[in-house]
mmCIF file of C-alpha atoms (C1' of nucleotides) in Angstrom:
data_model
loop_
_atom_site.group_PDB
_atom_site.id
_atom_site.type_symbol
_atom_site.label_atom_id
_atom_site.label_comp_id
_atom_site.label_asym_id
_atom_site.label_seq_id
_atom_site.Cartn_x
_atom_site.Cartn_y
_atom_site.Cartn_z
ATOM 1 C CA UNK A 1 14.803 -19.575 4.698
ATOM 2 C CA UNK A 2 14.092 -16.154 3.248
ATOM 3 C CA UNK A 3 13.560 -13.242 5.658
ATOM 4 C CA UNK A 4 12.560 -9.770 4.442
ATOM 5 C CA UNK A 5 12.564 -6.463 6.321
ATOM 6 C CA UNK A 6 10.639 -3.401 5.133
ATOM 7 C CA UNK A 7 9.726 -0.083 6.695
ATOM 8 C CA UNK A 8 6.382 0.385 4.929
ATOM 9 C CA UNK A 9 5.436 3.851 6.302
ATOM 10 C CA UNK A 10 1.796 2.850 7.048
ATOM 11 C CA UNK A 11 0.489 -0.687 6.588
ATOM 12 C CA UNK A 12 -2.901 0.542 5.420
ATOM 13 C CA UNK A 13 -1.660 3.070 2.846
ATOM 14 C CA UNK A 14 0.740 0.439 1.506
ATOM 15 C CA UNK A 15 -1.379 -2.705 1.747
ATOM 16 C CA UNK A 16 -1.716 -3.459 -1.980
ATOM 17 C CA UNK A 17 1.965 -2.700 -2.587
ATOM 18 C CA UNK A 18 2.995 -5.020 0.269
ATOM 19 C CA UNK A 19 0.746 -7.922 -0.686
ATOM 20 C CA UNK A 20 1.745 -7.672 -4.374
ATOM 21 C CA UNK A 21 5.406 -7.790 -3.362
ATOM 22 C CA UNK A 22 4.836 -10.723 -0.982
ATOM 23 C CA UNK A 23 3.130 -12.728 -3.720
ATOM 24 C CA UNK A 24 6.134 -12.210 -6.002
ATOM 25 C CA UNK A 25 9.002 -12.511 -3.486
ATOM 26 C CA UNK A 26 7.366 -15.096 -1.222
ATOM 27 C CA UNK A 27 9.593 -14.670 1.867
ATOM 28 C CA UNK A 28 9.164 -17.161 4.712
ATOM 29 C CA UNK A 29 9.339 -14.356 7.290
ATOM 30 C CA UNK A 30 8.478 -10.679 6.853
ATOM 31 C CA UNK A 31 9.528 -7.935 9.267
ATOM 32 C CA UNK A 32 7.524 -4.732 8.911
ATOM 33 C CA UNK A 33 8.156 -1.363 10.554
ATOM 34 C CA UNK A 34 6.168 1.866 10.798
ATOM 35 C CA UNK A 35 2.814 0.165 10.345
ATOM 36 C CA UNK A 36 1.316 3.333 11.908
ATOM 37 C CA UNK A 37 -1.817 1.739 13.352
ATOM 38 C CA UNK A 38 -3.022 0.183 16.562
ATOM 39 C CA UNK A 39 -2.604 -3.577 16.955
ATOM 40 C CA UNK A 40 -6.328 -4.256 16.434
ATOM 41 C CA UNK A 41 -6.424 -2.099 13.274
ATOM 42 C CA UNK A 42 -3.593 -3.966 11.519
ATOM 43 C CA UNK A 43 -4.887 -5.573 8.272
ATOM 44 C CA UNK A 44 -3.920 -9.071 9.442
ATOM 45 C CA UNK A 45 -6.484 -10.905 7.290
ATOM 46 C CA UNK A 46 -4.808 -9.726 4.084
ATOM 47 C CA UNK A 47 -1.606 -11.438 5.240
ATOM 48 C CA UNK A 48 -3.333 -14.522 6.632
ATOM 49 C CA UNK A 49 -4.892 -15.016 3.203
ATOM 50 C CA UNK A 50 -1.341 -15.203 1.816
ATOM 51 C CA UNK A 51 -0.515 -17.940 4.315
ATOM 52 C CA UNK A 52 1.225 -15.906 7.034
ATOM 53 C CA UNK A 53 0.903 -16.100 10.799
ATOM 54 C CA UNK A 54 0.826 -12.580 12.193
ATOM 55 C CA UNK A 55 2.423 -11.056 15.309
ATOM 56 C CA UNK A 56 1.851 -7.297 15.687
ATOM 57 C CA UNK A 57 2.752 -4.545 18.131
ATOM 58 C CA UNK A 58 0.985 -1.337 17.169
ATOM 59 C CA UNK A 59 0.062 2.050 18.572
ATOM 60 C CA UNK A 60 -2.015 4.959 17.367
ATOM 61 C CA UNK A 61 -0.526 6.987 14.459
ATOM 62 C CA UNK A 62 3.166 6.302 15.057
ATOM 63 C CA UNK A 63 5.712 3.493 14.942
ATOM 64 C CA UNK A 64 4.392 -0.090 15.067
ATOM 65 C CA UNK A 65 6.096 -3.325 14.010
ATOM 66 C CA UNK A 66 4.950 -6.720 12.736
ATOM 67 C CA UNK A 67 6.414 -10.171 12.182
ATOM 68 C CA UNK A 68 4.755 -12.367 9.556
ATOM 69 C CA UNK A 69 5.775 -16.014 9.217
ATOM 70 C CA UNK A 70 4.669 -18.930 7.053
ATOM 71 C CA UNK A 71 5.198 -21.274 10.004
ATOM 72 C CA UNK A 72 3.876 -20.348 13.467
ATOM 73 C CA UNK A 73 5.782 -17.796 15.558
ATOM 74 C CA UNK A 74 6.318 -18.986 19.117
ATOM 75 C CA UNK A 75 7.176 -17.201 22.381
ATOM 76 C CA UNK A 76 6.321 -13.778 21.018
ATOM 77 C CA UNK A 77 7.993 -10.892 22.850
ATOM 78 C CA UNK A 78 6.368 -7.477 22.370
ATOM 79 C CA UNK A 79 8.945 -5.085 23.809
ATOM 80 C CA UNK A 80 12.662 -4.587 24.079
ATOM 81 C CA UNK A 81 13.694 -5.196 27.711
ATOM 82 C CA UNK A 82 15.365 -2.554 29.864
ATOM 83 C CA UNK A 83 12.956 0.402 30.148
ATOM 84 C CA UNK A 84 9.557 -0.363 31.636
ATOM 85 C CA UNK A 85 8.206 3.149 30.964
ATOM 86 C CA UNK A 86 8.865 2.885 27.211
ATOM 87 C CA UNK A 87 5.422 2.781 25.559
ATOM 88 C CA UNK A 88 6.591 3.089 21.946
ATOM 89 C CA UNK A 89 5.757 0.146 19.664
ATOM 90 C CA UNK A 90 9.200 -0.554 18.221
ATOM 91 C CA UNK A 91 10.031 -4.200 18.850
ATOM 92 C CA UNK A 92 8.561 -7.639 18.266
ATOM 93 C CA UNK A 93 10.559 -10.866 18.542
ATOM 94 C CA UNK A 94 9.563 -14.503 18.196
ATOM 95 C CA UNK A 95 10.924 -17.985 17.529
ATOM 96 C CA UNK A 96 10.392 -19.256 13.990
ATOM 97 C CA UNK A 97 11.799 -22.677 13.077
ATOM 98 C CA UNK A 98 14.147 -22.575 16.058
ATOM 99 C CA UNK A 99 15.529 -19.153 15.166
ATOM 100 C CA UNK A 100 14.878 -16.083 17.321
ATOM 101 C CA UNK A 101 13.824 -13.300 14.888
ATOM 102 C CA UNK A 102 13.123 -9.649 15.715
ATOM 103 C CA UNK A 103 11.464 -6.833 13.780
ATOM 104 C CA UNK A 104 12.825 -3.585 15.193
ATOM 105 C CA UNK A 105 12.248 0.105 14.569
ATOM 106 C CA UNK A 106 15.083 1.980 16.202
ATOM 107 C CA UNK A 107 14.269 5.610 17.128
ATOM 108 C CA UNK A 108 15.236 8.256 14.561
ATOM 109 C CA UNK A 109 16.712 10.503 17.264
ATOM 110 C CA UNK A 110 16.535 13.875 15.513
ATOM 111 C CA UNK A 111 17.029 16.570 16.549
ATOM 112 C CA UNK A 112 20.355 15.835 18.231
ATOM 113 C CA UNK A 113 21.228 16.678 20.895
ATOM 114 C CA UNK A 114 17.966 16.512 22.832
ATOM 115 C CA UNK A 115 15.451 14.189 24.482
ATOM 116 C CA UNK A 116 14.859 12.249 21.284
ATOM 117 C CA UNK A 117 18.540 11.600 20.750
ATOM 118 C CA UNK A 118 19.005 10.525 24.369
ATOM 119 C CA UNK A 119 16.122 8.066 23.888
ATOM 120 C CA UNK A 120 17.773 6.703 20.733
ATOM 121 C CA UNK A 121 21.061 6.078 22.561
ATOM 122 C CA UNK A 122 19.284 4.415 25.510
ATOM 123 C CA UNK A 123 17.389 2.225 23.046
ATOM 124 C CA UNK A 124 20.662 1.160 21.405
ATOM 125 C CA UNK A 125 22.126 0.361 24.829
ATOM 126 C CA UNK A 126 19.078 -1.798 25.575
ATOM 127 C CA UNK A 127 19.454 -3.598 22.240
ATOM 128 C CA UNK A 128 23.126 -4.218 23.031
ATOM 129 C CA UNK A 129 22.283 -5.685 26.452
ATOM 130 C CA UNK A 130 19.571 -7.882 24.950
ATOM 131 C CA UNK A 131 21.805 -9.163 22.145
ATOM 132 C CA UNK A 132 24.604 -9.880 24.614
ATOM 133 C CA UNK A 133 22.208 -11.886 26.767
ATOM 134 C CA UNK A 134 21.126 -14.032 23.831
ATOM 135 C CA UNK A 135 24.750 -14.596 22.818
ATOM 136 C CA UNK A 136 25.592 -15.728 26.343
ATOM 137 C CA UNK A 137 22.744 -18.243 26.158
ATOM 138 C CA UNK A 138 23.868 -19.255 22.642
ATOM 139 C CA UNK A 139 20.471 -18.477 21.156
ATOM 140 C CA UNK A 140 20.701 -18.270 17.338
ATOM 141 C CA UNK A 141 19.079 -14.984 16.254
ATOM 142 C CA UNK A 142 18.431 -12.465 13.501
ATOM 143 C CA UNK A 143 17.738 -8.795 14.329
ATOM 144 C CA UNK A 144 16.206 -7.111 11.284
ATOM 145 C CA UNK A 145 14.650 -3.733 10.751
ATOM 146 C CA UNK A 146 14.989 0.004 10.377
ATOM 147 C CA UNK A 147 18.004 0.820 12.545
ATOM 148 C CA UNK A 148 18.022 4.530 11.631
ATOM 149 C CA UNK A 149 21.818 4.141 11.559
ATOM 150 C CA UNK A 150 24.128 4.984 8.654
ATOM 151 C CA UNK A 151 27.054 2.681 9.516
ATOM 152 C CA UNK A 152 29.731 4.307 7.339
ATOM 153 C CA UNK A 153 30.319 7.287 5.027
ATOM 154 C CA UNK A 154 29.814 5.104 1.937
ATOM 155 C CA UNK A 155 26.276 4.356 3.179
ATOM 156 C CA UNK A 156 25.031 7.918 2.604
ATOM 157 C CA UNK A 157 24.924 10.101 -0.516
ATOM 158 C CA UNK A 158 26.498 13.040 1.345
ATOM 159 C CA UNK A 159 28.403 12.335 4.581
ATOM 160 C CA UNK A 160 28.959 16.093 5.010
ATOM 161 C CA UNK A 161 25.250 16.867 4.899
ATOM 162 C CA UNK A 162 24.619 14.231 7.591
ATOM 163 C CA UNK A 163 27.534 15.101 9.868
ATOM 164 C CA UNK A 164 25.211 16.416 12.602
ATOM 165 C CA UNK A 165 22.311 14.067 11.897
ATOM 166 C CA UNK A 166 21.231 11.562 14.571
ATOM 167 C CA UNK A 167 21.533 8.759 11.985
ATOM 168 C CA UNK A 168 25.231 9.447 11.422
ATOM 169 C CA UNK A 169 26.649 11.073 14.579
ATOM 170 C CA UNK A 170 29.793 9.401 15.977
ATOM 171 C CA UNK A 171 27.942 8.248 19.122
ATOM 172 C CA UNK A 172 25.284 6.561 16.977
ATOM 173 C CA UNK A 173 27.845 4.764 14.839
ATOM 174 C CA UNK A 174 29.910 3.821 17.880
ATOM 175 C CA UNK A 175 26.908 2.048 19.392
ATOM 176 C CA UNK A 176 26.237 0.258 16.112
ATOM 177 C CA UNK A 177 29.889 -0.846 15.983
ATOM 178 C CA UNK A 178 29.618 -2.038 19.583
ATOM 179 C CA UNK A 179 26.810 -4.365 18.466
ATOM 180 C CA UNK A 180 29.010 -5.723 15.676
ATOM 181 C CA UNK A 181 31.919 -6.100 18.100
ATOM 182 C CA UNK A 182 29.810 -8.444 20.209
ATOM 183 C CA UNK A 183 30.384 -10.837 17.323
ATOM 184 C CA UNK A 184 27.331 -10.075 15.208
ATOM 185 C CA UNK A 185 27.441 -10.101 11.408
ATOM 186 C CA UNK A 186 25.885 -7.264 9.417
ATOM 187 C CA UNK A 187 24.616 -9.414 6.582
ATOM 188 C CA UNK A 188 24.628 -6.972 3.680
ATOM 189 C CA UNK A 189 28.094 -5.571 4.341
ATOM 190 C CA UNK A 190 29.588 -8.998 5.037
ATOM 191 C CA UNK A 191 28.786 -9.990 1.453
ATOM 192 C CA UNK A 192 28.796 -6.785 -0.610
ATOM 193 C CA UNK A 193 31.431 -4.068 -0.890
ATOM 194 C CA UNK A 194 29.502 -1.595 -3.020
ATOM 195 C CA UNK A 195 28.376 1.944 -2.298
ATOM 196 C CA UNK A 196 24.995 3.386 -3.348
ATOM 197 C CA UNK A 197 23.464 0.289 -1.692
ATOM 198 C CA UNK A 198 20.696 2.432 -0.271
ATOM 199 C CA UNK A 199 17.512 1.258 1.418
ATOM 200 C CA UNK A 200 15.872 4.676 1.988
ATOM 201 C CA UNK A 201 15.300 7.721 -0.199
ATOM 202 C CA UNK A 202 13.541 10.815 1.119
ATOM 203 C CA UNK A 203 10.239 11.790 -0.502
ATOM 204 C CA UNK A 204 11.593 15.299 -0.920
ATOM 205 C CA UNK A 205 13.939 17.015 -3.360
ATOM 206 C CA UNK A 206 13.823 14.255 -5.984
ATOM 207 C CA UNK A 207 15.933 11.976 -3.811
ATOM 208 C CA UNK A 208 14.729 8.781 -5.486
ATOM 209 C CA UNK A 209 15.244 9.752 -9.157
ATOM 210 C CA UNK A 210 18.622 11.277 -8.236
ATOM 211 C CA UNK A 211 19.599 8.227 -6.131
ATOM 212 C CA UNK A 212 20.312 10.339 -3.049
ATOM 213 C CA UNK A 213 19.730 7.674 -0.426
ATOM 214 C CA UNK A 214 20.817 6.138 2.846
ATOM 215 C CA UNK A 215 21.522 2.552 3.898
ATOM 216 C CA UNK A 216 19.738 2.322 7.247
ATOM 217 C CA UNK A 217 17.791 -0.964 7.122
ATOM 218 C CA UNK A 218 19.933 -3.855 8.323
ATOM 219 C CA UNK A 219 20.116 -7.481 9.401
ATOM 220 C CA UNK A 220 22.393 -8.355 12.323
ATOM 221 C CA UNK A 221 23.089 -12.081 12.720
ATOM 222 C CA UNK A 222 24.313 -14.137 15.655
ATOM 223 C CA UNK A 223 27.269 -16.440 14.876
ATOM 224 C CA UNK A 224 25.031 -19.482 14.392
ATOM 225 C CA UNK A 225 22.766 -17.551 12.032
ATOM 226 C CA UNK A 226 25.807 -16.152 10.180
ATOM 227 C CA UNK A 227 27.010 -19.722 9.583
ATOM 228 C CA UNK A 228 23.874 -20.170 7.479
ATOM 229 C CA UNK A 229 24.208 -16.925 5.481
ATOM 230 C CA UNK A 230 23.703 -17.323 1.733
ATOM 231 C CA UNK A 231 22.890 -13.795 0.571
ATOM 232 C CA UNK A 232 21.462 -10.424 1.461
ATOM 233 C CA UNK A 233 19.947 -8.260 -1.266
ATOM 234 C CA UNK A 234 18.187 -4.918 -1.596
ATOM 235 C CA UNK A 235 15.120 -4.957 -3.835
ATOM 236 C CA UNK A 236 14.842 -1.399 -5.201
ATOM 237 C CA UNK A 237 11.742 -2.147 -7.283
ATOM 238 C CA UNK A 238 9.055 -1.268 -4.696
ATOM 239 C CA UNK A 239 10.615 2.180 -4.116
ATOM 240 C CA UNK A 240 9.821 3.074 -7.721
ATOM 241 C CA UNK A 241 6.151 2.122 -7.459
ATOM 242 C CA UNK A 242 3.228 4.540 -7.294
ATOM 243 C CA UNK A 243 2.533 5.550 -3.690
ATOM 244 C CA UNK A 244 5.784 3.932 -2.536
ATOM 245 C CA UNK A 245 7.166 3.802 0.981
ATOM 246 C CA UNK A 246 10.326 5.882 1.411
ATOM 247 C CA UNK A 247 12.124 2.594 2.303
ATOM 248 C CA UNK A 248 12.585 -0.497 0.123
ATOM 249 C CA UNK A 249 12.784 -4.165 1.231
ATOM 250 C CA UNK A 250 16.013 -5.933 2.204
ATOM 251 C CA UNK A 251 16.008 -9.714 1.815
ATOM 252 C CA UNK A 252 18.138 -12.167 3.795
ATOM 253 C CA UNK A 253 18.612 -15.748 2.665
ATOM 254 C CA UNK A 254 19.735 -18.408 5.145
ATOM 255 C CA UNK A 255 20.594 -22.043 4.472
ATOM 256 C CA UNK A 256 18.023 -24.492 5.796
ATOM 257 C CA UNK A 257 19.391 -26.705 8.486
ATOM 258 C "C1'" DA B 1 18.004 30.333 5.069
ATOM 259 C "C1'" DT B 2 14.114 28.039 3.790
ATOM 260 C "C1'" DG B 3 11.168 24.618 2.170
ATOM 261 C "C1'" DG B 4 10.675 20.877 -0.240
ATOM 262 C "C1'" DT B 5 6.894 15.441 0.405
ATOM 263 C "C1'" DG B 6 4.018 12.111 2.632
ATOM 264 C "C1'" DG B 7 1.216 9.574 6.466
ATOM 265 C "C1'" DG B 8 -1.855 9.931 10.390
ATOM 266 C "C1'" DT B 9 -5.175 12.501 11.985
ATOM 267 C "C1'" DC B 10 -7.955 16.763 12.358
ATOM 268 C "C1'" DG B 11 -4.009 21.093 14.505
ATOM 269 C "C1'" DC B 12 -0.063 19.685 14.127
ATOM 270 C "C1'" DC B 13 3.634 15.704 15.023
ATOM 271 C "C1'" DC B 14 6.897 12.711 12.866
ATOM 272 C "C1'" DA B 15 10.108 11.257 9.441
#
DNA sequence: ATGGTGGGTCGCCCA
């Protein structure tokens, strides 16, 4: 089972790039973030034509996540529990072939400190509580998406430049570590020890040609999902395309049961 | 110290 995650920075602006990549990579499940459109405006037909079932949570202009699957997605959940007032479209989770899979778009949190950073930390606390609940029930799961978290210094081109950034602040990384310490496996880092394994490059200042990136798109696996881990790879190709997203896809491969 | 780029949407917000 091949699961891809990709922050596309607008589903509409990126539609041809996404569908071309899907035809070539052919993942069984695709987790999209920042679709930047309302649920009804999501170009679902383009994905259905490629054989995907489509679950979408959108909103006007900002955020928005989708989960595409070659087999039907069951028991679709459209929000992260724990804050009823939260209207932002950042989470969709469903069961695909017995595995609970989520597409998440964790808040950026800048500027920190401030309301946005407080929201980011609350969101991480909610994700922690939700993951812990699934672990207690022994639900096998995969949480994939744009975490807006730089886990370690080797995951950013300049740790000094990001010292006060919401993606790299100690409180942010502590919450990410707390997730791992529940017993989750961060798939890329469990298998690869390299630096420069970036998944995001800013549009500005020639970040892409200079390889000044961040590793902020991740897969976290429950123990049962980690038992099935074959590989996790970053496909840099789409970042070099014309009209690219600022993120590139990360691909997780799990053994079939 | 500032502005650099890009998307959504239509004056700015967000990243």
